[in-house]
XYZ file of C-alpha atoms in Angstrom:
537
model
C -13.220 -34.749 -46.834
C -13.155 -33.257 -43.328
C -10.267 -31.193 -42.008
C -9.134 -31.197 -38.394
C -6.296 -29.454 -36.611
C -4.368 -29.465 -33.371
C -2.111 -26.849 -31.850
C 1.625 -26.909 -32.549
C 2.524 -27.616 -28.876
C 0.280 -30.692 -28.946
C 2.311 -32.244 -31.770
C 5.492 -32.499 -29.650
C 7.532 -31.859 -32.816
C 8.347 -28.145 -32.528
C 11.124 -26.487 -30.530
C 10.561 -24.182 -27.549
C 11.912 -21.242 -29.588
C 9.330 -21.678 -32.351
C 6.483 -22.316 -29.919
C 7.406 -19.189 -27.956
C 7.645 -17.195 -31.187
C 4.165 -18.349 -32.221
C 2.797 -17.377 -28.815
C 4.517 -13.958 -29.161
C 6.608 -14.312 -26.030
C 7.667 -10.809 -25.031
C 11.335 -11.719 -24.586
C 11.589 -12.519 -28.309
C 10.363 -9.111 -29.512
C 13.887 -7.801 -30.082
C 14.646 -10.557 -32.605
C 12.035 -9.528 -35.185
C 10.274 -6.382 -36.327
C 6.627 -7.359 -36.840
C 4.657 -10.489 -36.061
C 2.931 -11.908 -39.169
C -0.651 -10.738 -38.740
C -2.540 -9.503 -41.773
C -2.998 -6.029 -40.291
C 0.756 -5.678 -39.680
C 1.577 -5.918 -43.372
C 0.586 -2.309 -44.053
C 3.559 -1.005 -42.076
C 5.803 -3.635 -43.679
C 4.711 -2.552 -47.165
C 5.390 1.085 -46.408
C 8.814 0.402 -44.909
C 9.925 -1.841 -47.767
C 8.670 0.611 -50.375
C 10.852 3.354 -48.864
C 13.972 1.264 -48.246
C 14.104 -0.965 -51.344
C 16.316 -0.001 -54.275
C 13.659 -0.030 -57.010
C 16.303 0.182 -59.730
C 16.940 -3.531 -59.102
C 13.486 -4.379 -60.478
C 14.560 -4.089 -64.138
C 17.444 -6.509 -63.686
C 15.216 -8.850 -61.683
C 12.615 -9.013 -64.459
C 15.278 -9.470 -67.153
C 16.875 -12.340 -65.245
C 13.518 -14.030 -64.675
C 12.502 -13.678 -68.324
C 15.821 -15.212 -69.375
C 15.458 -18.071 -66.910
C 11.933 -18.821 -68.170
C 12.788 -18.378 -71.860
C 12.881 -22.128 -72.564
C 9.718 -22.906 -70.604
C 6.050 -22.697 -71.416
C 4.660 -20.558 -68.622
C 1.149 -19.593 -67.579
C -0.408 -16.195 -68.031
C -0.497 -15.892 -64.222
C 3.245 -16.444 -63.875
C 4.065 -14.110 -66.768
C 1.846 -11.423 -65.268
C 3.593 -11.794 -61.913
C 7.033 -11.480 -63.498
C 5.989 -8.329 -65.328
C 4.347 -6.950 -62.195
C 7.719 -6.954 -60.450
C 8.722 -3.884 -62.489
C 6.075 -1.845 -60.678
C 6.911 0.020 -57.489
C 3.649 -1.261 -56.005
C 4.508 -4.949 -56.345
C 6.001 -6.989 -53.516
C 7.064 -10.564 -53.021
C 6.449 -13.297 -50.471
C 9.324 -15.791 -50.533
C 9.938 -19.350 -49.548
C 13.244 -21.125 -50.135
C 13.992 -24.774 -50.644
C 16.814 -27.074 -51.628
C 16.870 -28.769 -55.030
C 15.743 -32.075 -53.553
C 15.557 -35.030 -55.897
C 12.005 -35.517 -57.214
C 11.008 -32.585 -54.897
C 12.037 -34.460 -51.731
C 9.645 -34.545 -48.740
C 6.031 -33.345 -48.763
C 6.788 -30.016 -47.134
C 8.143 -28.838 -50.501
C 4.466 -28.458 -51.439
C 3.437 -26.987 -48.100
C 6.031 -24.214 -48.310
C 4.944 -23.137 -51.764
C 1.210 -23.433 -51.066
C 1.652 -21.324 -47.908
C 3.460 -18.694 -49.979
C 0.852 -18.573 -52.741
C -2.013 -18.419 -50.255
C -0.444 -15.546 -48.336
C -0.168 -13.481 -51.538
C -3.878 -14.101 -52.112
C -4.746 -12.915 -48.605
C -2.573 -9.826 -49.031
C -4.207 -8.926 -52.352
C -7.624 -9.088 -50.699
C -6.470 -6.862 -47.843
C -4.336 -4.417 -49.855
C -5.819 -4.444 -53.405
C -3.868 -1.359 -54.520
C -0.681 -3.481 -54.489
C 0.398 -6.683 -56.211
C 1.921 -9.623 -54.379
C 4.085 -12.220 -56.097
C 4.815 -15.701 -54.668
C 8.488 -16.580 -55.158
C 10.228 -19.926 -54.741
C 13.911 -19.171 -54.173
C 15.878 -22.211 -55.322
C 18.916 -23.017 -53.197
C 21.076 -23.430 -56.298
C 24.295 -22.465 -54.480
C 23.882 -24.991 -51.690
C 26.566 -27.674 -51.791
C 25.256 -30.307 -49.368
C 24.611 -32.984 -51.962
C 23.922 -35.686 -49.361
C 20.850 -33.764 -48.187
C 19.197 -33.673 -51.595
C 20.228 -36.816 -53.477
C 17.364 -39.085 -52.352
C 13.630 -39.283 -51.747
C 11.291 -41.731 -49.990
C 8.351 -43.374 -51.737
C 6.123 -46.167 -50.417
C 8.570 -46.793 -47.595
C 11.541 -47.205 -49.948
C 14.539 -44.920 -50.363
C 15.516 -43.902 -53.897
C 19.018 -42.471 -54.202
C 21.007 -40.803 -56.987
C 24.187 -42.865 -57.023
C 25.664 -42.021 -60.433
C 25.918 -38.297 -59.888
C 28.240 -35.698 -61.381
C 31.761 -36.197 -59.969
C 31.708 -32.550 -58.795
C 28.741 -33.248 -56.502
C 30.770 -33.192 -53.295
C 32.766 -30.078 -54.166
C 30.617 -27.416 -55.767
C 27.087 -25.994 -55.772
C 24.313 -28.452 -56.601
C 22.497 -26.152 -59.020
C 24.997 -26.662 -61.819
C 25.239 -30.433 -61.468
C 24.547 -32.452 -64.585
C 21.385 -34.587 -64.586
C 23.344 -37.481 -66.117
C 22.639 -40.642 -64.185
C 19.092 -39.725 -63.235
C 17.679 -42.011 -65.934
C 18.394 -44.933 -63.585
C 16.528 -43.251 -60.729
C 13.653 -42.479 -63.096
C 13.380 -46.141 -64.155
C 13.121 -47.225 -60.524
C 10.584 -44.496 -59.796
C 8.464 -45.503 -62.807
C 8.393 -49.125 -61.733
C 7.424 -48.192 -58.183
C 4.691 -45.667 -59.020
C 2.838 -48.097 -61.272
C 0.150 -47.232 -63.805
C -2.957 -45.095 -64.041
C -3.618 -41.542 -65.194
C -2.034 -39.855 -62.167
C 1.027 -42.084 -62.233
C 1.514 -41.375 -65.935
C 1.369 -37.635 -65.225
C 4.113 -38.019 -62.604
C 6.271 -40.073 -64.946
C 5.913 -37.441 -67.648
C 6.633 -34.635 -65.167
C 9.854 -36.162 -63.876
C 10.966 -37.513 -67.237
C 10.753 -34.075 -68.838
C 12.210 -32.469 -65.743
C 15.281 -34.627 -65.260
C 15.899 -36.318 -68.587
C 15.256 -33.322 -70.849
C 17.150 -30.678 -68.853
C 20.914 -30.528 -68.481
C 21.278 -29.462 -64.865
C 19.531 -29.643 -61.530
C 18.507 -25.978 -61.513
C 16.680 -26.149 -64.844
C 15.092 -29.482 -63.942
C 13.761 -28.208 -60.620
C 12.462 -24.988 -62.182
C 10.575 -27.005 -64.787
C 8.978 -29.282 -62.183
C 7.934 -26.463 -59.829
C 6.560 -24.493 -62.764
C 4.514 -27.443 -64.011
C 2.937 -28.086 -60.609
C 2.208 -24.477 -59.655
C 2.115 -22.427 -62.874
C -1.650 -21.891 -62.743
C -1.180 -20.195 -59.359
C 1.390 -17.707 -60.674
C 4.416 -19.055 -58.821
C 7.700 -17.404 -59.816
C 10.820 -19.571 -59.483
C 14.135 -17.749 -59.060
C 17.751 -18.871 -59.295
C 19.566 -15.908 -57.761
C 23.174 -16.654 -58.711
C 23.051 -14.457 -61.827
C 25.786 -11.804 -62.072
C 23.180 -9.138 -62.862
C 21.627 -9.717 -59.450
C 24.814 -10.331 -57.503
C 26.223 -6.957 -58.598
C 23.562 -5.246 -56.449
C 24.932 -7.084 -53.426
C 28.556 -5.966 -53.935
C 28.503 -3.299 -51.169
C 27.278 -5.840 -48.602
C 29.760 -8.446 -49.808
C 32.560 -5.881 -49.456
C 31.452 -5.137 -45.887
C 31.503 -8.841 -45.121
C 35.007 -9.272 -46.485
C 36.548 -6.197 -44.873
C 34.451 -5.546 -41.759
C 33.082 -9.004 -40.869
C 29.726 -7.400 -40.203
C 27.621 -10.541 -39.927
C 29.974 -12.155 -37.397
C 30.121 -9.068 -35.196
C 26.382 -8.452 -35.258
C 25.037 -11.981 -34.905
C 27.489 -12.969 -32.168
C 25.806 -10.463 -29.845
C 22.379 -11.817 -30.762
C 23.420 -15.415 -30.143
C 24.517 -14.506 -26.636
C 21.047 -13.110 -25.919
C 19.305 -16.151 -27.420
C 21.512 -18.435 -25.355
C 20.769 -16.474 -22.188
C 17.051 -17.074 -22.803
C 17.701 -20.812 -22.783
C 17.230 -21.573 -26.481
C 19.455 -23.704 -28.682
C 21.537 -21.893 -31.292
C 20.562 -22.885 -34.829
C 23.592 -21.579 -36.748
C 26.922 -20.169 -35.588
C 28.549 -17.522 -37.794
C 32.045 -17.679 -39.226
C 34.299 -14.627 -39.336
C 33.578 -14.413 -43.078
C 30.280 -15.973 -44.134
C 31.037 -16.331 -47.825
C 32.147 -19.094 -50.174
C 34.144 -18.781 -53.355
C 32.121 -20.443 -56.103
C 33.197 -21.797 -59.488
C 32.049 -24.706 -61.625
C 34.508 -26.890 -59.747
C 34.440 -25.716 -56.119
C 32.455 -23.952 -53.425
C 34.852 -23.369 -50.550
C 35.064 -20.986 -47.602
C 36.859 -17.666 -47.863
C 39.241 -17.096 -44.943
C 41.102 -13.919 -43.978
C 44.437 -13.939 -42.138
C 46.503 -10.836 -41.478
C 45.063 -8.911 -44.405
C 45.328 -11.749 -46.917
C 42.458 -13.874 -48.182
C 42.478 -17.601 -48.901
C 40.059 -20.137 -50.340
C 39.958 -23.112 -47.990
C 41.775 -26.243 -49.233
C 42.934 -24.558 -52.470
C 45.940 -22.560 -53.662
C 43.804 -19.489 -54.352
C 44.921 -16.363 -52.466
C 44.419 -12.599 -52.762
C 45.543 -9.416 -51.142
C 42.796 -7.110 -49.906
C 42.965 -5.039 -53.105
C 42.942 -8.152 -55.289
C 39.898 -9.741 -53.682
C 37.937 -6.485 -53.927
C 38.830 -6.308 -57.602
C 37.723 -9.922 -58.026
C 34.466 -9.011 -56.275
C 33.808 -6.111 -58.636
C 34.663 -8.158 -61.713
C 32.948 -11.396 -60.708
C 30.350 -10.908 -57.943
C 28.678 -14.169 -59.059
C 31.679 -16.047 -57.639
C 30.931 -14.888 -54.104
C 28.324 -17.156 -52.570
C 26.605 -16.273 -49.273
C 26.370 -18.976 -46.648
C 23.334 -19.529 -44.431
C 24.028 -16.345 -42.414
C 24.339 -14.058 -45.437
C 21.867 -15.587 -47.897
C 18.825 -14.021 -46.179
C 20.410 -10.578 -46.458
C 21.085 -11.126 -50.167
C 17.487 -12.181 -50.722
C 16.117 -9.085 -49.036
C 18.469 -6.766 -50.930
C 17.460 -7.945 -54.395
C 13.742 -8.619 -53.829
C 10.951 -6.230 -52.817
C 10.071 -8.784 -50.188
C 7.662 -8.572 -47.264
C 7.723 -11.983 -45.663
C 9.790 -15.151 -45.572
C 7.942 -18.439 -45.093
C 9.972 -21.363 -43.777
C 10.118 -24.297 -41.425
C 11.015 -24.157 -37.758
C 14.744 -24.603 -38.342
C 14.804 -21.819 -40.917
C 12.928 -19.362 -38.731
C 15.314 -20.171 -35.879
C 18.309 -18.911 -37.855
C 16.400 -15.936 -39.279
C 15.723 -14.871 -35.682
C 19.505 -14.561 -35.257
C 19.808 -11.988 -38.040
C 17.831 -8.854 -37.228
C 20.836 -6.923 -35.902
C 22.743 -7.715 -39.120
C 19.884 -6.298 -41.182
C 19.819 -3.173 -39.037
C 23.576 -2.684 -39.424
C 23.238 -2.987 -43.203
C 20.088 -0.783 -43.377
C 17.980 -3.521 -44.963
C 14.334 -4.049 -43.971
C 13.881 -7.237 -41.961
C 11.052 -9.398 -43.363
C 8.120 -10.754 -41.410
C 8.822 -14.373 -40.478
C 6.017 -16.853 -40.989
C 6.048 -20.546 -40.112
C 5.003 -22.607 -43.113
C 1.875 -24.715 -42.836
C 2.250 -28.262 -41.597
C -0.159 -31.098 -42.277
C -0.768 -34.792 -41.819
C -2.458 -36.496 -44.776
C -4.624 -39.503 -44.000
C -7.252 -41.599 -45.751
C -10.821 -41.864 -44.536
C -10.097 -45.536 -43.721
C -7.171 -44.548 -41.529
C -9.314 -41.995 -39.746
C -12.029 -44.601 -39.162
C -9.406 -46.993 -37.782
C -8.142 -44.293 -35.407
C -11.656 -43.683 -34.127
C -12.327 -47.419 -33.651
C -9.121 -47.651 -31.628
C -10.351 -44.674 -29.600
C -7.171 -42.675 -30.289
C -7.536 -38.893 -30.178
C -5.713 -36.717 -32.707
C -3.477 -35.437 -29.944
C -2.631 -38.994 -28.825
C -1.701 -39.879 -32.410
C 1.336 -37.570 -32.108
C 2.701 -39.231 -28.953
C 5.870 -41.325 -29.030
C 4.806 -44.854 -29.902
C 5.664 -46.406 -26.544
C 3.761 -43.633 -24.760
C 0.741 -44.103 -26.999
C 0.684 -47.885 -26.572
C 1.173 -47.703 -22.795
C -1.614 -45.161 -22.497
C -4.052 -47.194 -24.588
C -3.194 -50.490 -22.857
C -3.839 -48.887 -19.476
C -7.114 -47.494 -20.781
C -8.532 -50.660 -22.347
C -7.188 -53.123 -19.777
C -9.728 -54.748 -17.444
C -7.330 -54.378 -14.516
C -5.773 -51.318 -12.914
C -2.127 -51.008 -14.009
C -1.563 -47.638 -12.367
C 0.229 -48.049 -9.021
C 0.231 -44.316 -8.257
C -2.034 -44.660 -5.226
C 0.135 -47.495 -3.804
C 3.236 -45.349 -4.271
C 1.582 -42.407 -2.507
C 0.546 -44.686 0.354
C 4.104 -46.029 0.631
C 5.574 -42.512 0.715
C 3.133 -41.592 3.507
C 4.156 -44.660 5.553
C 7.840 -43.846 5.151
C 7.231 -40.266 6.228
C 6.144 -41.646 9.607
C 9.354 -43.726 9.732
C 11.455 -40.595 9.055
C 9.777 -38.902 12.021
C 10.539 -41.906 14.254
C 14.189 -41.926 13.133
C 14.570 -38.213 13.904
C 13.114 -38.744 17.396
C 15.264 -41.777 18.185
C 18.488 -42.049 16.162
C 19.074 -39.784 13.154
C 21.704 -42.180 11.831
C 18.822 -44.424 10.731
C 17.493 -41.784 8.293
C 19.815 -43.036 5.549
C 18.654 -46.620 6.081
C 15.003 -45.532 5.930
C 15.654 -43.603 2.695
C 17.384 -46.605 1.117
C 14.453 -48.854 2.018
C 11.964 -46.327 0.604
C 13.837 -46.110 -2.704
C 14.047 -49.915 -2.868
C 10.341 -50.442 -2.297
C 9.283 -47.678 -4.712
C 11.559 -49.214 -7.342
C 9.941 -52.581 -6.633
C 6.500 -51.138 -7.289
C 7.815 -49.585 -10.528
C 9.113 -52.961 -11.655
C 5.848 -54.696 -10.795
C 3.918 -52.038 -12.717
C 6.160 -52.466 -15.783
C 5.865 -56.259 -15.669
C 2.112 -56.067 -15.386
C 1.956 -53.607 -18.279
C 4.170 -55.881 -20.362
C 1.932 -58.839 -19.601
C -1.147 -56.880 -20.594
C 0.534 -55.874 -23.869
C 1.012 -59.558 -24.656
C -2.599 -60.262 -23.750
C -3.780 -57.358 -25.917
C -1.296 -58.126 -28.697
C -3.756 -57.642 -31.576
C -4.837 -54.228 -30.266
C -1.220 -53.143 -29.761
C -0.265 -54.209 -33.278
C -3.170 -52.272 -34.808
C -2.162 -49.143 -32.895
C 1.483 -49.478 -33.974
C 0.554 -50.198 -37.593
C -1.659 -47.116 -37.837
C 0.949 -44.834 -36.315
C 3.746 -46.297 -38.461
C 1.688 -45.628 -41.590
C 1.068 -42.007 -40.633
C 4.494 -41.301 -39.088
C 7.079 -43.070 -41.282
C 10.430 -43.626 -39.549
C 8.784 -42.324 -36.355
C 8.868 -38.820 -37.804
C 6.419 -36.313 -39.220
C 5.076 -37.554 -42.535
C 5.846 -34.206 -44.190
C 9.561 -34.641 -43.451
C 9.745 -38.135 -44.939
C 7.239 -38.957 -47.677
C 7.375 -37.763 -51.282
C 4.216 -36.126 -52.634
C 4.061 -38.672 -55.480
C 2.731 -41.260 -53.055
C -0.429 -39.203 -52.604
C -0.597 -37.699 -56.080
C -0.671 -41.182 -57.629
C -3.858 -41.813 -55.655
C -5.593 -38.432 -55.675
C -4.071 -36.499 -58.574
C -4.796 -32.785 -58.864
C -7.220 -33.110 -55.968
C -4.157 -33.216 -53.693
C -2.959 -29.778 -54.804
C -6.487 -28.307 -54.755
C -7.081 -29.617 -51.246
C -3.832 -28.082 -50.000
C -4.658 -24.763 -51.670
C -8.088 -24.745 -49.992
C -7.023 -25.820 -46.520
C -3.560 -24.407 -45.790
C -3.919 -20.919 -44.357
C -0.451 -19.538 -43.558
C -1.845 -17.104 -40.994
C -3.619 -19.854 -39.069
C -1.138 -21.264 -36.567
C -2.413 -24.830 -36.313
C -1.204 -28.214 -37.513
C -3.728 -29.518 -40.062
C -4.979 -33.085 -40.444
C -6.387 -33.517 -43.949
C -8.532 -36.530 -44.802
C -8.853 -37.892 -48.343
C -11.382 -40.357 -49.726
C -14.733 -41.523 -48.472
């Protein structure tokens, strides 16, 4: 089962900001503290050890033990939970939404990257312990982003969801209605030992747990327990109380808005797109029924689209009494994470790292250590037959990532028995017209416009002839074109990266535990390449 890789720029799927970050562009230095190299973690460990409030560890371990109390957990996970009480233990975190049936493949890649980094750190710094943490986005309320998954080219959607799904956080949603999704999944996945494992996994996850948080914890624990993964739902009051000072600052001083606004101006000046824009208050008010924005006007506080209001004194009292009701949005959640965890590094996708790069000044203002930002591993999974087909079609790995029309045009030009490239004719035409421009300047400059119009017309004519010839050759080479398109469509569903579309069940049904083992062996989070993993013979 060979493994290949290409560089991230060659994939054409990553933004300029992320590519420049990976290449350590000097202009981005001010947006992070340390680049994620193994040797840089020593300074990160020392800084976090000094700045972290170690008294939080006891509450963290109590919360985790309570959250795992109904689950059978591995010795490795239990040891990691207990290790968190020690001042020499640190975390590596990845976060993910509570996607139905785990959602796209990169759910696995994020967690595998996180586990593998803790292994590398333990080898390098054996005097410390390193715990992989999956931070569940239980307080997210974008139900439309998580209520479906794709399997075998079909979309499976949760239609009979909790009536609160559009109004409050997804973590507390009832799993009622998922029996229908499970029936459809079971029919689609078929039979066999691996398929039966998946059915059992999702049946116990969704049909034997009352809410989405507990179901997702169960599933993640079952897949990764042997690797010591710790799954955390951070909405517990015992953890939120440690964030009260920062929440108070957000309510009264609007710290995140003031700090990140300056950073966004700098990012914009460098020519990058802004990932997330801050609000004046980056908090929601969260209950079992709603998760709505908190707004301040003239010293009074309101919950958007409700009748709930407070004076300044009243909202601060509410904060002290019920910190669990104050939910950070995307700008504040990273700060909360780094306050309550002894964390060294956050591992996420390109979009996540883009908004983390907006936050360093906020962390500095709040005297919280900024974590090292690491791009999660990315991979394309293919069968040996697909790889053989690619080689027979003489498609390079880099070409495989081209837009389909670009790939087909390139291959048709390459395999055609006639020359479809009119570049030399166009160059010759431009040279001829240059002589005409000189004549016009020497005789009557008013003819320059006429010469230009004729040049444009004739160049356009050559373009049209080239396109018609290419189209004709595509028809002539129809079988070859169809094979190219079929291969790329199989590997890039919906013309997108496979990892952003396909559910892991599609591969697990075929390869079983070998899938997880292969990912654990091949995905090195400190190796900045896009992996192509081949399965089968």
